Amino acid sequence: MTRLPFDAYLDHIGSESARFRSVLTDADPGARVPACPDWDAADLLWHLTEVQWFWSQVVSGRPAGPETLTHPDRPGSYDALLAAFDDASSGLVDALAAADPADAAWSWAPEQTVGFTLRRQAHEALIHRLDAEQTCGTATPLDPALAADGVAEGLGVMYGGVPDWGRFTPDGRHVRVDLTDTATTLWVALGRFTGRDPGTGTEEDEADLALVDDPGREPDAVLRADAGTADAWLWDRSPDDAVALEGDPGTVATLAEILAQPLN
């Protein structure tokens, strides 16, 4: 429903990355990042540099995974950080532009395609562009169509999404998400995730959600906001009261519990 054409994701990676770079070019390297208070502007710049470098290597080396990658060292000066970002960002755009979105490519998610990386990295660049702007006090609106897809990706992939070793069991409660400026309606089922993590051997049993089709019934709760506000809110880049969330108190509380899990 919300997905954009793959060339639109590529365009957004380029434009959001360029805005990120522009904002941070003359920033105080020690300025704190409001949403990530342990980071300063230089840390934020290096973070997106590392992310974009990593995925450029994954796409270029597809379908091999990243196990043999040797990560670059962090440059010592802010100017060198900016130059490293330029190289990483252009490398990611070039690698994605040369690939078929349907090509097999490693990811940490069940979807293992270049198309997954295109979508994920468009949203990565968007949210960190917002971080850069909030750090420098220059926040601008998020593109509504990209932000609406960001809400869907946040709910369906970042918070939802079930690995092959786990199971989601719905409990019958639903939250309707109304994105008012894009006429987008999303539905979320609440339930529990269970399974044994093969990496740690621990048993998982926790409240969880899944993005689902319209269940054909009244929702137990409704979340309402414009797309940009909702996307920023999911990533803790806007205040708790930036969205309207109303309905059954237990449903609202369960949703809040799930969304309290940190996203990086």
XYZ file of N, CA and C in Angstrom:
792
model
N 0.822 -1.215 0.000
C 0.000 0.000 0.000
C 0.851 1.258 0.000
N 1.932 1.264 0.801
C 2.724 2.489 0.938
C 4.028 2.443 0.154
N 4.403 1.286 -0.336
C 5.730 1.146 -0.943
C 5.884 2.054 -2.156
N 7.083 2.593 -2.296
C 7.414 3.479 -3.397
C 8.132 2.687 -4.485
N 8.185 3.211 -5.697
C 9.014 2.572 -6.729
C 10.469 2.550 -6.278
N 11.199 1.539 -6.725
C 12.585 1.408 -6.281
C 13.431 2.614 -6.680
N 13.149 3.207 -7.851
C 13.946 4.377 -8.232
C 13.651 5.572 -7.337
N 12.439 5.603 -6.748
C 12.127 6.676 -5.806
C 12.925 6.498 -4.512
N 13.062 5.257 -4.032
C 13.900 5.027 -2.854
C 15.340 5.473 -3.129
N 15.850 5.150 -4.304
C 17.214 5.540 -4.639
C 17.352 7.059 -4.661
N 16.369 7.739 -5.246
C 16.398 9.204 -5.256
C 16.383 9.763 -3.839
N 15.575 9.169 -2.977
C 15.504 9.652 -1.597
C 16.814 9.403 -0.850
N 17.455 8.276 -1.086
C 18.758 8.040 -0.451
C 19.718 9.167 -0.818
N 19.737 9.516 -2.105
C 20.627 10.587 -2.543
C 20.268 11.940 -1.963
N 18.985 12.300 -2.014
C 18.588 13.639 -1.566
C 18.639 13.777 -0.042
N 18.218 12.755 0.690
C 18.259 12.838 2.155
C 19.701 12.824 2.651
N 20.557 12.053 1.990
C 21.975 12.034 2.360
C 22.629 13.380 2.076
N 22.264 13.996 0.950
C 22.826 15.307 0.617
C 22.398 16.352 1.638
N 21.145 16.298 2.068
C 20.671 17.240 3.075
C 21.390 16.999 4.409
N 21.537 15.741 4.790
C 22.269 15.365 6.002
C 23.673 15.979 5.982
N 24.364 15.822 4.841
C 25.724 16.320 4.702
C 25.754 17.845 4.754
N 24.810 18.475 4.081
C 24.758 19.928 4.050
C 24.574 20.507 5.448
N 23.668 19.915 6.214
C 23.385 20.414 7.559
C 24.602 20.255 8.466
N 25.293 19.122 8.344
C 26.412 18.847 9.253
C 27.723 19.478 8.809
N 27.778 20.007 7.595
C 29.041 20.540 7.076
C 29.654 21.579 8.010
N 28.861 22.518 8.470
C 29.370 23.602 9.323
C 28.907 23.461 10.771
N 28.470 22.254 11.148
C 27.993 22.037 12.512
C 29.153 22.027 13.502
N 28.844 22.334 14.753
C 29.799 22.139 15.836
C 29.961 20.630 16.030
N 31.141 20.073 15.813
C 31.303 18.622 15.941
C 30.889 18.072 17.297
N 30.924 18.928 18.321
C 30.560 18.481 19.662
C 29.104 18.696 20.023
N 28.301 19.212 19.104
C 26.881 19.450 19.396
C 26.181 18.125 19.663
N 25.344 18.089 20.706
C 24.670 16.852 21.084
C 23.495 16.570 20.151
N 23.250 15.291 19.916
C 22.134 14.846 19.077
C 20.941 14.599 20.000
N 19.858 15.373 19.881
C 18.769 15.267 20.854
C 18.198 13.866 21.030
N 17.995 13.133 19.939
C 17.386 11.808 20.042
C 18.379 10.745 20.504
N 19.664 11.031 20.409
C 20.716 10.086 20.797
C 21.735 10.850 21.638
N 21.405 11.152 22.890
C 22.227 12.073 23.676
C 23.651 11.599 23.931
N 23.938 10.321 23.721
C 25.313 9.845 23.859
C 26.164 10.226 22.651
N 25.514 10.688 21.571
C 26.228 11.063 20.346
C 26.369 12.572 20.247
N 27.471 12.990 19.635
C 27.570 14.366 19.179
C 27.488 14.370 17.650
N 27.597 15.546 17.045
C 27.430 15.651 15.593
C 28.455 14.798 14.847
N 29.675 14.743 15.352
C 30.700 13.928 14.707
C 30.349 12.444 14.783
N 29.794 12.005 15.923
C 29.369 10.607 16.054
C 28.253 10.280 15.063
N 27.297 11.192 14.932
C 26.193 10.992 13.993
C 26.723 10.885 12.564
N 27.638 11.757 12.217
C 28.225 11.738 10.881
C 28.926 10.409 10.625
N 29.692 9.933 11.583
C 30.393 8.663 11.414
C 29.426 7.489 11.378
N 28.356 7.558 12.161
C 27.376 6.468 12.165
C 26.790 6.249 10.775
N 26.282 7.314 10.146
C 25.681 7.123 8.829
C 26.746 6.776 7.788
N 27.949 7.276 7.970
C 29.054 6.879 7.084
C 29.268 5.367 7.150
N 29.370 4.831 8.365
C 29.573 3.387 8.536
C 28.407 2.593 7.950
N 27.181 3.046 8.215
C 26.009 2.331 7.720
C 26.010 2.296 6.194
N 26.233 3.440 5.578
C 26.168 3.477 4.119
C 27.347 2.730 3.497
N 28.519 2.788 4.107
C 29.652 1.990 3.633
C 29.316 0.506 3.718
N 28.773 0.067 4.850
C 28.473 -1.343 5.065
C 27.522 -1.875 3.993
N 26.433 -1.143 3.753
C 25.443 -1.647 2.797
C 25.926 -1.518 1.361
N 26.812 -0.581 1.084
C 27.404 -0.542 -0.251
C 28.228 -1.798 -0.497
N 28.929 -2.266 0.537
C 29.729 -3.482 0.402
C 28.852 -4.717 0.279
N 27.765 -4.759 1.043
C 26.839 -5.896 0.964
C 26.240 -5.996 -0.434
N 25.793 -4.862 -0.979
C 25.178 -4.882 -2.306
C 26.216 -5.217 -3.378
N 27.395 -4.618 -3.291
C 28.440 -4.885 -4.275
C 28.896 -6.346 -4.237
N 28.905 -6.948 -3.051
C 29.384 -8.317 -2.894
C 28.285 -9.362 -2.908
N 27.048 -8.952 -3.244
C 25.914 -9.872 -3.213
C 26.199 -11.142 -4.025
N 25.641 -12.292 -3.608
C 24.784 -12.486 -2.431
C 25.549 -12.850 -1.166
N 26.882 -12.706 -1.178
C 27.664 -13.048 0.011
C 27.296 -12.142 1.180
N 27.419 -12.672 2.380
C 27.157 -11.895 3.578
C 28.356 -11.039 3.971
N 28.240 -10.338 5.095
C 29.292 -9.380 5.482
C 30.381 -9.961 6.371
N 30.417 -11.280 6.518
C 31.302 -11.873 7.516
C 32.774 -11.519 7.310
N 33.195 -11.341 6.075
C 34.624 -11.111 5.818
C 34.977 -9.631 5.645
N 34.001 -8.748 5.835
C 34.278 -7.327 5.650
C 35.225 -6.807 6.730
N 36.147 -5.956 6.348
C 37.025 -5.261 7.284
C 36.588 -3.804 7.345
N 36.053 -3.400 8.475
C 35.482 -2.063 8.587
C 36.577 -1.003 8.625
N 36.325 0.133 8.004
C 37.329 1.209 8.008
C 37.469 1.837 9.390
N 38.630 2.397 9.650
C 38.855 3.122 10.895
C 38.206 4.501 10.815
N 37.786 4.991 11.958
C 37.188 6.323 12.004
C 38.263 7.385 11.791
N 38.039 8.318 10.873
C 39.012 9.403 10.661
C 39.156 10.265 11.910
N 40.303 10.916 12.003
C 40.593 11.682 13.203
C 40.064 13.094 13.218
N 39.793 13.689 12.051
C 39.327 15.071 12.000
C 37.923 15.143 11.421
N 37.250 16.259 11.701
C 35.886 16.428 11.196
C 35.882 16.551 9.675
N 36.853 17.251 9.110
C 36.932 17.355 7.651
C 37.116 15.979 7.017
N 37.933 15.140 7.645
C 38.137 13.790 7.116
C 36.873 12.941 7.267
N 36.112 13.179 8.329
C 34.824 12.499 8.480
C 33.878 12.876 7.344
N 33.829 14.150 7.003
C 32.976 14.598 5.901
C 33.396 13.956 4.588
N 34.689 13.869 4.357
C 35.177 13.243 3.133
C 34.852 11.754 3.102
N 34.966 11.100 4.252
C 34.629 9.678 4.321
C 33.144 9.467 4.062
N 32.302 10.372 4.564
C 30.869 10.254 4.295
C 30.597 10.404 2.805
N 31.242 11.353 2.158
C 31.038 11.551 0.721
C 31.350 10.267 -0.044
N 32.455 9.617 0.311
C 32.839 8.391 -0.375
C 31.842 7.265 -0.116
N 31.435 7.117 1.145
C 30.512 6.032 1.499
C 29.147 6.233 0.865
N 28.661 7.475 0.898
C 27.323 7.747 0.390
C 27.264 7.571 -1.126
N 28.263 8.097 -1.838
C 28.278 7.921 -3.285
C 28.474 6.454 -3.649
N 29.245 5.733 -2.831
C 29.433 4.303 -3.068
C 28.144 3.520 -2.929
N 27.323 3.894 -1.932
C 26.041 3.210 -1.749
C 25.113 3.491 -2.922
N 24.992 4.743 -3.311
C 24.111 5.097 -4.434
C 24.564 4.387 -5.705
N 25.859 4.369 -5.949
C 26.373 3.719 -7.159
C 26.099 2.213 -7.140
N 26.316 1.579 -5.998
C 26.105 0.133 -5.902
C 24.641 -0.216 -6.117
N 23.759 0.569 -5.527
C 22.327 0.296 -5.675
C 21.853 0.582 -7.096
N 22.370 1.634 -7.706
C 21.961 1.983 -9.063
C 22.378 0.908 -10.057
N 23.468 0.210 -9.763
C 23.970 -0.815 -10.679
C 23.337 -2.184 -10.447
N 22.496 -2.307 -9.428
C 21.919 -3.606 -9.068
C 20.451 -3.684 -9.464
N 19.977 -4.897 -9.635
C 18.548 -5.156 -9.842
C 17.909 -5.317 -8.471
N 16.831 -4.580 -8.176
C 16.191 -4.726 -6.863
C 15.784 -6.154 -6.525
N 15.575 -6.982 -7.553
C 15.170 -8.370 -7.305
C 16.355 -9.279 -6.996
N 17.573 -8.781 -7.167
C 18.748 -9.611 -6.907
C 18.787 -10.062 -5.451
N 19.263 -11.294 -5.246
C 19.474 -11.783 -3.884
C 20.610 -11.009 -3.240
N 20.411 -10.591 -2.001
C 21.442 -9.873 -1.246
C 21.205 -10.108 0.239
N 22.284 -10.234 0.975
C 22.179 -10.477 2.415
C 21.463 -9.323 3.107
N 20.655 -9.655 4.118
C 20.154 -8.666 5.073
C 19.920 -9.382 6.386
N 19.667 -8.617 7.437
C 19.381 -9.208 8.741
C 17.920 -9.615 8.867
N 17.113 -9.310 7.850
C 15.667 -9.553 7.887
C 15.312 -10.764 7.024
N 14.075 -11.260 7.150
C 13.653 -12.364 6.283
C 13.755 -12.034 4.797
N 13.511 -10.762 4.413
C 13.612 -10.378 3.011
C 15.080 -10.179 2.642
N 15.576 -10.961 1.700
C 16.991 -10.960 1.346
C 17.155 -10.521 -0.111
N 16.912 -9.252 -0.371
C 17.020 -8.716 -1.722
C 17.651 -7.326 -1.685
N 18.119 -6.892 -2.848
C 18.590 -5.523 -2.988
C 17.457 -4.546 -2.706
N 16.227 -4.924 -3.100
C 15.080 -4.061 -2.858
C 14.878 -3.757 -1.385
N 15.134 -4.726 -0.519
C 15.043 -4.484 0.927
C 16.028 -3.390 1.331
N 17.262 -3.474 0.815
C 18.269 -2.481 1.162
C 17.881 -1.100 0.654
N 17.338 -1.027 -0.559
C 16.886 0.265 -1.085
C 15.875 0.908 -0.137
N 14.884 0.153 0.253
C 13.855 0.710 1.130
C 14.419 1.075 2.499
N 15.174 0.164 3.108
C 15.706 0.396 4.447
C 16.644 1.591 4.475
N 17.495 1.720 3.470
C 18.466 2.809 3.490
C 17.839 4.169 3.167
N 16.731 4.181 2.437
C 16.002 5.443 2.262
C 15.491 5.938 3.605
N 14.981 5.025 4.423
C 14.460 5.430 5.729
C 15.581 5.718 6.720
N 16.682 4.993 6.619
C 17.849 5.293 7.461
C 18.333 6.718 7.211
N 18.450 7.076 5.924
C 18.916 8.422 5.585
C 17.915 9.483 6.032
N 16.630 9.179 5.879
C 15.592 10.141 6.267
C 15.655 10.455 7.759
N 15.688 9.439 8.595
C 15.660 9.661 10.045
C 16.948 10.327 10.524
N 18.081 9.951 9.955
C 19.322 10.600 10.398
C 19.463 12.007 9.825
N 18.834 12.278 8.681
C 18.745 13.674 8.233
C 17.995 14.495 9.266
N 16.907 13.936 9.792
C 16.160 14.631 10.828
C 17.021 14.814 12.075
N 17.804 13.794 12.431
C 18.724 13.929 13.558
C 19.684 15.094 13.352
N 20.248 15.181 12.146
C 21.191 16.264 11.857
C 20.516 17.619 12.010
N 19.301 17.729 11.482
C 18.585 19.000 11.578
C 18.228 19.336 13.013
N 17.785 18.359 13.786
C 17.451 18.629 15.185
C 18.698 19.008 15.972
N 19.823 18.428 15.620
C 21.079 18.781 16.277
C 21.436 20.243 16.032
N 21.140 20.714 14.820
C 21.520 22.076 14.428
C 20.366 23.069 14.504
N 19.189 22.615 14.949
C 18.052 23.514 15.094
C 17.461 23.974 13.787
N 17.482 23.095 12.758
C 17.009 23.499 11.428
C 16.023 22.491 10.850
N 15.173 21.898 11.670
C 14.297 20.812 11.206
C 13.351 21.272 10.110
N 13.229 20.425 9.075
C 12.312 20.655 7.968
C 11.382 19.452 7.850
N 10.243 19.603 7.143
C 9.275 18.502 7.073
C 9.844 17.259 6.382
N 9.293 16.115 6.743
C 9.608 14.863 6.080
C 8.687 14.710 4.867
N 9.222 14.157 3.781
C 8.391 13.896 2.608
C 7.222 12.997 3.017
N 5.968 13.412 2.762
C 4.821 12.642 3.262
C 4.759 11.209 2.745
N 5.013 11.000 1.453
C 4.916 9.640 0.909
C 6.002 8.745 1.492
N 7.223 9.264 1.593
C 8.299 8.474 2.179
C 8.033 8.218 3.655
N 7.529 9.228 4.361
C 7.238 9.062 5.785
C 6.116 8.055 6.016
N 5.088 8.062 5.166
C 4.006 7.081 5.306
C 4.563 5.671 5.151
N 5.450 5.487 4.178
C 6.082 4.183 4.022
C 7.002 3.894 5.199
N 7.585 4.945 5.772
C 8.408 4.764 6.958
C 7.621 4.236 8.138
N 6.385 4.706 8.285
C 5.522 4.187 9.351
C 5.230 2.711 9.101
N 4.903 2.379 7.846
C 4.625 0.983 7.517
C 5.856 0.110 7.727
N 7.026 0.609 7.331
C 8.249 -0.166 7.525
C 8.603 -0.271 9.006
N 8.396 0.809 9.740
C 8.672 0.766 11.170
C 7.825 -0.271 11.882
N 6.529 -0.278 11.563
C 5.620 -1.214 12.218
C 5.779 -2.633 11.688
N 5.988 -2.757 10.379
C 6.003 -4.081 9.778
C 7.338 -4.789 9.819
N 8.440 -4.009 9.876
C 9.771 -4.610 9.819
C 10.561 -4.360 11.098
N 10.646 -3.096 11.510
C 11.504 -2.763 12.634
C 10.917 -3.218 13.972
N 9.615 -3.020 14.164
C 8.952 -3.524 15.364
C 8.319 -4.878 15.121
N 7.721 -5.070 13.952
C 7.128 -6.355 13.592
C 8.164 -7.215 12.883
N 7.674 -8.165 12.111
C 8.602 -9.051 11.414
C 8.994 -10.214 12.301
N 8.811 -11.426 11.802
C 9.039 -12.627 12.608
C 10.166 -13.449 11.990
N 11.253 -13.681 12.723
C 12.310 -14.546 12.196
C 11.821 -15.983 12.097
N 12.548 -16.806 11.333
C 12.070 -18.163 11.091
C 12.110 -19.050 12.326
N 12.754 -18.586 13.399
C 12.801 -19.384 14.623
C 11.726 -18.976 15.636
N 10.881 -18.015 15.276
C 9.864 -17.537 16.211
C 8.463 -17.598 15.645
N 7.510 -17.230 16.471
C 6.103 -17.265 16.075
C 5.364 -16.088 16.699
N 4.535 -15.425 15.893
C 3.663 -14.380 16.397
C 2.257 -14.930 16.531
N 1.669 -14.781 17.727
C 0.310 -15.251 17.981
C -0.565 -14.049 18.318
N -1.498 -13.671 17.434
C -2.345 -12.500 17.711
C -3.292 -12.772 18.872
N -3.618 -11.706 19.594
C -4.538 -11.865 20.725
C -5.932 -11.305 20.434
N -6.163 -10.870 19.187
C -7.488 -10.394 18.789
C -7.661 -8.895 18.837
N -6.699 -8.158 19.392
C -6.814 -6.704 19.476
C -6.129 -6.046 18.278
N -6.712 -4.933 17.832
C -6.181 -4.231 16.662
C -6.109 -2.727 16.916
N -5.062 -2.126 16.351
C -4.900 -0.674 16.365
C -4.934 -0.193 14.917
N -5.777 0.804 14.658
C -5.801 1.421 13.328
C -4.927 2.657 13.344
N -4.088 2.799 12.334
C -3.186 3.946 12.210
C -3.667 4.794 11.039
N -4.089 6.009 11.325
C -4.578 6.935 10.301
C -3.533 8.019 10.056
N -2.960 8.038 8.858
C -1.997 9.077 8.476
C -2.758 10.120 7.686
N -3.036 11.227 8.332
C -4.081 12.139 7.873
C -3.751 12.875 6.590
N -2.465 13.126 6.311
C -2.132 13.922 5.126
C -1.936 13.087 3.868
N -1.876 11.769 4.008
C -1.688 10.908 2.842
C -2.855 9.957 2.619
N -3.915 10.103 3.418
C -5.089 9.221 3.318
C -4.676 7.751 3.416
N -3.683 7.487 4.259
C -3.185 6.123 4.457
C -3.744 5.550 5.745
N -4.265 4.324 5.667
C -4.731 3.618 6.851
C -3.967 2.304 6.971
N -3.363 2.101 8.112
C -2.636 0.864 8.411
C -3.297 0.188 9.605
N -3.218 -1.133 9.624
C -3.779 -1.898 10.736
C -2.676 -2.713 11.407
N -2.697 -2.709 12.729
C -1.717 -3.437 13.521
C -2.457 -4.425 14.417
N -2.030 -5.681 14.383
C -2.545 -6.694 15.308
C -1.584 -6.809 16.480
N -2.120 -6.889 17.676
C -1.303 -7.108 18.870
C -1.304 -8.586 19.220
N -0.273 -9.019 19.907
C -0.177 -10.420 20.301
C 1.117 -10.671 21.025
N 1.643 -11.899 20.891
C 2.890 -12.254 21.561
C 3.832 -12.943 20.588
N 5.101 -12.641 20.782
C 6.152 -13.324 20.036
C 6.790 -14.355 20.950
N 6.945 -15.575 20.454
C 7.593 -16.635 21.219
C 8.580 -17.377 20.331
N 9.588 -17.952 20.955
C 10.567 -18.741 20.221
C 11.885 -18.780 20.957
N 12.770 -19.677 20.506
C 14.111 -19.785 21.085
C 15.108 -19.168 20.122
N 15.819 -18.159 20.592
C 16.819 -17.477 19.774
C 18.019 -18.408 19.593
N 18.296 -18.833 18.350
C 19.415 -19.766 18.157
C 20.764 -19.136 18.451
N 20.843 -17.816 18.389
C 22.107 -17.148 18.655
C 22.485 -17.145 20.116
N 21.469 -17.003 20.990
C 21.735 -16.915 22.430
C 21.210 -18.113 23.208
N 20.312 -18.875 22.588
C 19.701 -20.004 23.275
C 18.607 -19.624 24.251
N 18.246 -18.333 24.320
C 17.235 -17.878 25.275
C 15.831 -18.021 24.695
N 14.885 -18.284 25.585
C 13.485 -18.359 25.205
C 12.896 -16.949 25.196
N 12.277 -16.571 24.098
C 11.654 -15.259 23.971
C 10.144 -15.402 24.153
N 9.564 -14.516 24.934
C 8.114 -14.482 25.123
C 7.758 -13.062 25.532
N 7.269 -12.278 24.556
C 7.035 -10.865 24.834
C 5.900 -10.332 23.978
N 5.323 -9.221 24.423
C 4.290 -8.549 23.645
C 4.880 -8.112 22.316
N 4.080 -8.255 21.249
C 4.584 -7.946 19.921
C 3.420 -7.475 19.055
N 3.752 -7.036 17.854
C 2.731 -6.581 16.913
C 3.060 -7.065 15.516
N 2.072 -6.985 14.646
C 2.250 -7.328 13.241
C 1.392 -6.393 12.409
N 1.920 -5.972 11.274
C 1.152 -5.182 10.319
C 0.264 -6.145 9.536
N -1.049 -5.873 9.508
C -2.000 -6.814 8.908
C -2.961 -6.075 7.981
N -3.720 -6.842 7.215
C -4.775 -6.272 6.396
C -5.944 -5.827 7.281
N -6.797 -4.990 6.733
C -7.999 -4.538 7.438
C -8.778 -5.756 7.915
N -8.980 -5.900 9.236
C -9.674 -7.085 9.742
C -11.188 -7.036 9.579
N -11.703 -5.911 9.073
C -13.143 -5.807 8.868
C -13.920 -5.644 10.156
N -13.343 -4.984 11.133
C -13.998 -4.760 12.428
C -13.527 -3.427 12.975
N -14.188 -2.962 14.015
C -13.801 -1.711 14.648
C -12.488 -1.906 15.409
N -11.609 -0.916 15.386
C -10.341 -1.046 16.101
C -10.536 -0.920 17.608
N -9.603 -1.491 18.354
C -9.612 -1.322 19.804
C -8.968 -0.001 20.206
N -8.123 0.540 19.325
C -7.500 1.847 19.552
C -7.160 2.434 18.195
N -6.999 3.753 18.179
C -6.667 4.471 16.946
C -5.503 5.409 17.216
N -4.511 5.360 16.324
C -3.388 6.295 16.354
C -3.549 7.204 15.153
N -3.498 8.518 15.386
C -3.769 9.463 14.293
C -2.736 10.581 14.310
N -2.162 10.846 13.132
C -1.203 11.951 12.966
C -0.897 12.081 11.483
N -0.251 13.190 11.096
C 0.254 13.246 9.730
C 1.448 12.297 9.625
N 1.797 11.923 8.393
C 2.787 10.867 8.195
C 4.150 11.228 8.769
N 4.615 12.449 8.530
C 5.922 12.842 9.027
C 6.004 12.811 10.542
N 4.960 13.291 11.192
C 4.932 13.284 12.656
C 4.919 11.862 13.186
N 4.097 10.999 12.577
C 4.004 9.610 13.028
C 5.330 8.875 12.842
N 5.988 9.103 11.706
C 7.267 8.445 11.456
C 8.304 8.907 12.474
N 8.404 10.197 12.683
C 9.348 10.719 13.671
C 9.014 10.204 15.065
N 7.728 10.097 15.379
C 7.295 9.620 16.694
C 7.697 8.167 16.915
N 7.545 7.324 15.896
C 7.933 5.920 16.037
C 9.420 5.784 16.357
N 10.217 6.719 15.834
C 11.657 6.686 16.050
C 12.091 7.575 17.219
N 11.123 7.994 18.046
C 11.422 8.837 19.215
C 12.090 10.142 18.833
N 11.703 10.676 17.664
C 12.211 11.971 17.222
C 11.170 13.068 17.363
N 10.024 12.771 17.944
C 9.025 13.785 18.266
C 8.418 13.429 19.618
N 7.796 14.383 20.302
C 7.311 14.149 21.665
C 6.227 13.070 21.735
N 6.065 12.501 22.925
C 5.063 11.458 23.122
C 3.665 11.921 22.732
N 3.364 13.206 22.969
C 2.017 13.702 22.702
C 1.869 14.272 21.291
N 2.836 13.998 20.411
C 2.758 14.527 19.041
C 1.683 13.833 18.221
N 1.319 12.617 18.612
C 0.265 11.883 17.912
C -0.931 11.738 18.837
N -2.109 11.534 18.243
C -3.315 11.235 19.020
C -3.452 9.722 19.102
N -3.518 9.189 20.306
C -3.652 7.749 20.523
C -4.769 7.531 21.527
N -5.879 6.995 21.032
C -7.083 6.871 21.853
C -7.682 5.480 21.706
N -8.408 5.053 22.752
C -9.106 3.782 22.686
C -9.011 3.028 23.986
N -9.169 1.718 23.919
C -9.119 0.859 25.089
C -7.797 1.055 25.828
N -7.840 1.389 27.118
C -6.603 1.672 27.852
C -5.605 0.523 27.831
N -6.097 -0.713 27.916
C -5.198 -1.858 27.890
C -4.492 -1.999 26.554
N -5.205 -1.741 25.478
C -4.606 -1.809 24.145
C -3.561 -0.718 23.978
N -3.899 0.496 24.412
C -2.957 1.609 24.330
C -1.703 1.297 25.144
N -1.886 0.718 26.322
C -0.738 0.404 27.176
C 0.143 -0.677 26.548
N -0.476 -1.689 25.939
C 0.307 -2.748 25.291
C 1.088 -2.200 24.111
N 0.447 -1.352 23.302
C 1.154 -0.739 22.184
C 2.338 0.080 22.685
N 2.126 0.848 23.736
C 3.209 1.659 24.304
C 4.354 0.774 24.788
N 4.026 -0.363 25.389
C 5.057 -1.300 25.865
C 5.906 -1.805 24.702
N 5.257 -2.169 23.607
C 5.976 -2.679 22.440
C 6.861 -1.601 21.838
N 6.297 -0.395 21.684
C 7.027 0.685 21.029
C 8.089 1.306 21.932
N 8.132 0.897 23.198
C 9.188 1.384 24.094
C 10.512 0.708 23.809
N 10.501 -0.387 23.031
C 11.748 -1.033 22.649
C 12.559 -0.063 21.786
N 13.834 0.082 22.060
C 14.632 1.069 21.310
C 14.917 0.615 19.892
N 14.909 1.589 18.965
C 15.358 1.369 17.606
C 16.633 2.196 17.405
N 17.584 1.659 16.655
C 18.861 2.355 16.463
C 18.924 2.996 15.090
